[in-house]
Amino acid sequence: MSPASQSPASAEPPEIRLAQQPDADALLGRSPLAALVGMLLDQQVPMEWAFSGPYTIASRLGADDLDAHEIAARDPEEFAALLSEKPAVHRYPGSMAQRVQQLCRFLVEEYGGDAEAVWADAASGKELLARLQALPGFGKQKAQIFLALLGKQYGVRPPGWREAAGAYGEQGSYRSAADITGPESLAKVRAHKQEMKAAAKASKPVKAAKGSKGSKEPKSAGN
């Protein structure tokens, strides 16, 4: 992955530790599309599960990387079945298969299938955030987290990237996937998320906590 702002295209891929699995992390480091798909999958499942998803998908496709054109052209039912194989790629493999295909179709239509083109020539953090928010399945929160991930771990740092990423861009924070560089930082990020969930739960009115029962599908706006 060649960042637009600093490192040359020949630079070694970054060492990523999001999936906590060597092969899956190596794919995240060298493949812009894998990084995007991992971020897309990062909701309502453990982060390691989400970010190992791109490697699982590539392996089941018999490839060493993801290809936006190939995924976009796949039969939806066939692709959903591929993600649903045990172990499933996500808690909601059918819904997420649809979202992965929507993302890939968008990349094909808008960027010629090149995921890296989303950020390769972004002139500012604000512009990059807008591009990320335009991606299917990327709400503001998810876009800010991925922007922070690009800046902190991939060297993609257009002017104003930290500000555009909001709190997720803060140096030394442990708020999101952007801050995970190994087991220790993963534990810190997980602890922060649990604190946020507990605080949110405590702030809800009693009546609001008594929701109706039913199956929950992954939300589309955030992380």
Short mmCIF file of C-alpha atoms in Angstrom, two decimals, residues 27-212:
data_model
loop_
_atom_site.label_atom_id
_atom_site.label_comp_id
_atom_site.label_asym_id
_atom_site.label_seq_id
_atom_site.Cartn_x
_atom_site.Cartn_y
_atom_site.Cartn_z
CA LEU A 27 -2.78 -9.23 3.61
CA LEU A 28 -4.09 -6.15 5.44
CA GLY A 29 -0.66 -4.59 5.17
CA ARG A 30 -0.25 -5.06 1.43
CA SER A 31 -3.85 -4.82 0.18
CA PRO A 32 -5.83 -1.55 0.26
CA LEU A 33 -9.05 -3.42 -0.55
CA ALA A 34 -8.49 -5.90 2.27
CA ALA A 35 -8.04 -3.01 4.69
CA LEU A 36 -11.29 -1.41 3.52
CA VAL A 37 -13.23 -4.67 3.71
CA GLY A 38 -11.85 -5.37 7.18
CA MET A 39 -13.03 -1.97 8.33
CA LEU A 40 -16.44 -2.59 6.77
CA LEU A 41 -16.75 -5.88 8.67
CA ASP A 42 -15.70 -4.26 11.96
CA GLN A 43 -19.08 -4.03 13.67
CA GLN A 44 -20.88 -6.27 16.13
CA VAL A 45 -18.05 -8.82 16.14
CA PRO A 46 -14.61 -8.89 17.80
CA MET A 47 -12.11 -6.78 15.89
CA GLU A 48 -9.79 -9.74 15.22
CA TRP A 49 -12.70 -11.62 13.65
CA ALA A 50 -13.59 -8.68 11.44
CA PHE A 51 -10.07 -7.99 10.21
CA SER A 52 -9.32 -11.65 9.53
CA GLY A 53 -12.35 -11.67 7.22
CA PRO A 54 -10.57 -10.39 4.09
CA TYR A 55 -8.01 -13.20 4.30
CA THR A 56 -10.76 -15.78 4.78
CA ILE A 57 -12.66 -14.43 1.77
CA ALA A 58 -9.55 -14.40 -0.41
CA SER A 59 -8.67 -17.95 0.63
CA ARG A 60 -12.16 -19.21 -0.21
CA LEU A 61 -11.92 -17.49 -3.59
CA GLY A 62 -8.65 -19.32 -4.19
CA ALA A 63 -6.69 -16.06 -4.39
CA ASP A 64 -3.91 -14.32 -2.48
CA ASP A 65 -5.71 -10.96 -2.55
CA LEU A 66 -9.17 -9.50 -3.02
CA ASP A 67 -10.24 -8.17 -6.41
CA ALA A 68 -13.04 -5.60 -6.49
CA HIS A 69 -14.06 -6.50 -10.05
CA GLU A 70 -14.32 -10.20 -9.26
CA ILE A 71 -16.29 -9.70 -6.04
CA ALA A 72 -18.63 -7.16 -7.64
CA ALA A 73 -19.43 -9.58 -10.46
CA ARG A 74 -20.09 -12.59 -8.22
CA ASP A 75 -23.57 -14.05 -7.94
CA PRO A 76 -24.97 -12.58 -4.69
CA GLU A 77 -26.28 -15.89 -3.38
CA GLU A 78 -23.03 -17.66 -4.19
CA PHE A 79 -21.00 -14.95 -2.48
CA ALA A 80 -23.26 -15.00 0.58
CA ALA A 81 -22.83 -18.77 0.80
CA LEU A 82 -19.07 -18.35 0.59
CA LEU A 83 -19.08 -15.99 3.58
CA SER A 84 -21.48 -18.25 5.46
CA GLU A 85 -19.26 -21.33 5.33
CA LYS A 86 -18.04 -22.47 8.74
CA PRO A 87 -16.37 -20.65 10.31
CA ALA A 88 -18.49 -17.74 9.09
CA VAL A 89 -16.77 -14.53 8.08
CA HIS A 90 -19.14 -12.49 10.24
CA ARG A 91 -21.95 -12.86 12.73
CA TYR A 92 -24.29 -11.80 9.91
CA PRO A 93 -22.57 -13.29 6.84
CA GLY A 94 -25.51 -12.78 4.47
CA SER A 95 -25.93 -9.09 5.24
CA MET A 96 -22.21 -8.44 5.21
CA ALA A 97 -21.73 -10.30 1.93
CA GLN A 98 -24.21 -7.88 0.39
CA ARG A 99 -22.35 -4.90 1.85
CA VAL A 100 -18.96 -6.14 0.67
CA GLN A 101 -20.34 -6.48 -2.84
CA GLN A 102 -21.91 -3.02 -2.66
CA LEU A 103 -18.56 -1.58 -1.62
CA CYS A 104 -16.75 -3.36 -4.44
CA ARG A 105 -19.30 -2.25 -7.04
CA PHE A 106 -18.87 1.33 -5.88
CA LEU A 107 -15.10 1.04 -6.13
CA VAL A 108 -15.40 -0.38 -9.65
CA GLU A 109 -17.76 2.37 -10.77
CA GLU A 110 -16.02 5.31 -9.09
CA TYR A 111 -12.37 4.27 -8.86
CA GLY A 112 -11.88 1.62 -11.53
CA GLY A 113 -11.73 -1.04 -8.83
CA ASP A 114 -8.65 0.50 -7.21
CA ALA A 115 -9.31 0.86 -3.47
CA GLU A 116 -6.11 2.82 -2.91
CA ALA A 117 -7.37 5.51 -5.29
CA VAL A 118 -9.84 6.53 -2.57
CA TRP A 119 -7.00 8.16 -0.66
CA ALA A 120 -4.05 8.26 -3.07
CA ASP A 121 -4.51 11.88 -4.16
CA ALA A 122 -6.64 13.32 -1.36
CA ALA A 123 -5.46 16.89 -0.84
CA SER A 124 -6.63 17.19 2.76
CA GLY A 125 -7.97 15.23 5.67
CA LYS A 126 -11.36 16.82 5.14
CA GLU A 127 -11.45 15.69 1.51
CA LEU A 128 -10.37 12.17 2.45
CA LEU A 129 -13.04 11.94 5.14
CA ALA A 130 -15.68 12.96 2.61
CA ARG A 131 -14.47 10.28 0.20
CA LEU A 132 -14.59 7.63 2.91
CA GLN A 133 -18.06 8.67 4.03
CA ALA A 134 -19.25 8.29 0.44
CA LEU A 135 -18.33 4.58 0.52
CA PRO A 136 -21.27 2.18 1.02
CA GLY A 137 -21.41 1.03 4.64
CA PHE A 138 -19.18 3.83 5.94
CA GLY A 139 -20.90 6.27 8.28
CA LYS A 140 -19.01 9.18 9.82
CA GLN A 141 -17.66 7.19 12.77
CA LYS A 142 -16.38 4.31 10.64
CA ALA A 143 -14.89 6.78 8.14
CA GLN A 144 -13.09 8.66 10.92
CA ILE A 145 -11.71 5.44 12.40
CA PHE A 146 -10.41 4.29 9.01
CA LEU A 147 -8.94 7.74 8.36
CA ALA A 148 -7.14 7.49 11.70
CA LEU A 149 -5.96 3.98 10.80
CA LEU A 150 -4.57 5.22 7.49
CA GLY A 151 -2.72 8.03 9.21
CA LYS A 152 -1.41 6.14 12.22
CA GLN A 153 -0.43 2.85 10.60
CA TYR A 154 -0.32 3.25 6.81
CA GLY A 155 1.44 6.60 6.55
CA VAL A 156 -1.42 8.25 4.63
CA ARG A 157 -1.31 11.72 6.15
CA PRO A 158 -2.78 14.53 4.08
CA PRO A 159 -2.84 17.93 5.82
CA GLY A 160 -5.40 18.00 8.61
CA TRP A 161 -5.87 14.24 8.82
CA ARG A 162 -5.83 14.13 12.62
CA GLU A 163 -8.41 16.87 12.89
CA ALA A 164 -10.64 15.20 10.30
CA ALA A 165 -10.41 11.91 12.20
CA GLY A 166 -11.65 13.61 15.36
CA ALA A 167 -10.90 11.88 18.67
CA TYR A 168 -9.78 8.77 16.78
CA GLY A 169 -6.85 10.70 15.36
CA GLU A 170 -5.46 11.72 18.74
CA GLN A 171 -1.94 10.53 19.37
CA GLY A 172 -1.56 8.04 22.20
CA SER A 173 -5.26 7.21 22.41
CA TYR A 174 -6.71 3.72 22.48
CA ARG A 175 -10.16 4.25 21.07
CA SER A 176 -10.41 2.10 17.96
CA ALA A 177 -8.83 -0.29 15.50
CA ALA A 178 -6.58 2.58 14.45
CA ASP A 179 -4.65 2.15 17.71
CA ILE A 180 -4.15 -1.62 17.66
CA THR A 181 -0.55 -2.66 17.12
CA GLY A 182 -0.51 -5.86 19.17
CA PRO A 183 -2.19 -7.80 21.99
CA GLU A 184 -1.53 -5.13 24.64
CA SER A 185 -3.04 -2.28 22.66
CA LEU A 186 -5.92 -4.53 21.61
CA ALA A 187 -6.73 -5.10 25.28
CA LYS A 188 -6.63 -1.34 25.93
CA VAL A 189 -8.95 -0.59 23.02
CA ARG A 190 -11.32 -3.34 24.10
CA ALA A 191 -11.36 -1.95 27.65
CA HIS A 192 -12.15 1.53 26.30
CA LYS A 193 -15.03 0.17 24.22
CA GLN A 194 -16.46 -1.63 27.25
CA GLU A 195 -16.27 1.58 29.26
CA MET A 196 -18.11 3.47 26.53
CA LYS A 197 -20.81 0.79 26.34
CA ALA A 198 -21.26 0.80 30.10
CA ALA A 199 -21.51 4.59 30.18
CA ALA A 200 -24.05 4.59 27.35
CA LYS A 201 -26.12 1.92 29.06
CA ALA A 202 -26.08 3.79 32.36
CA SER A 203 -27.28 6.97 30.68
CA LYS A 204 -30.34 5.36 29.06
CA PRO A 205 -33.78 5.88 30.62
CA VAL A 206 -35.24 2.76 32.24
CA LYS A 207 -38.07 2.49 29.69
CA ALA A 208 -35.65 2.69 26.77
CA ALA A 209 -33.81 -0.35 28.10
CA LYS A 210 -36.93 -2.50 27.74
CA GLY A 211 -36.86 -2.91 23.99
CA SER A 212 -38.74 -5.47 21.98
#
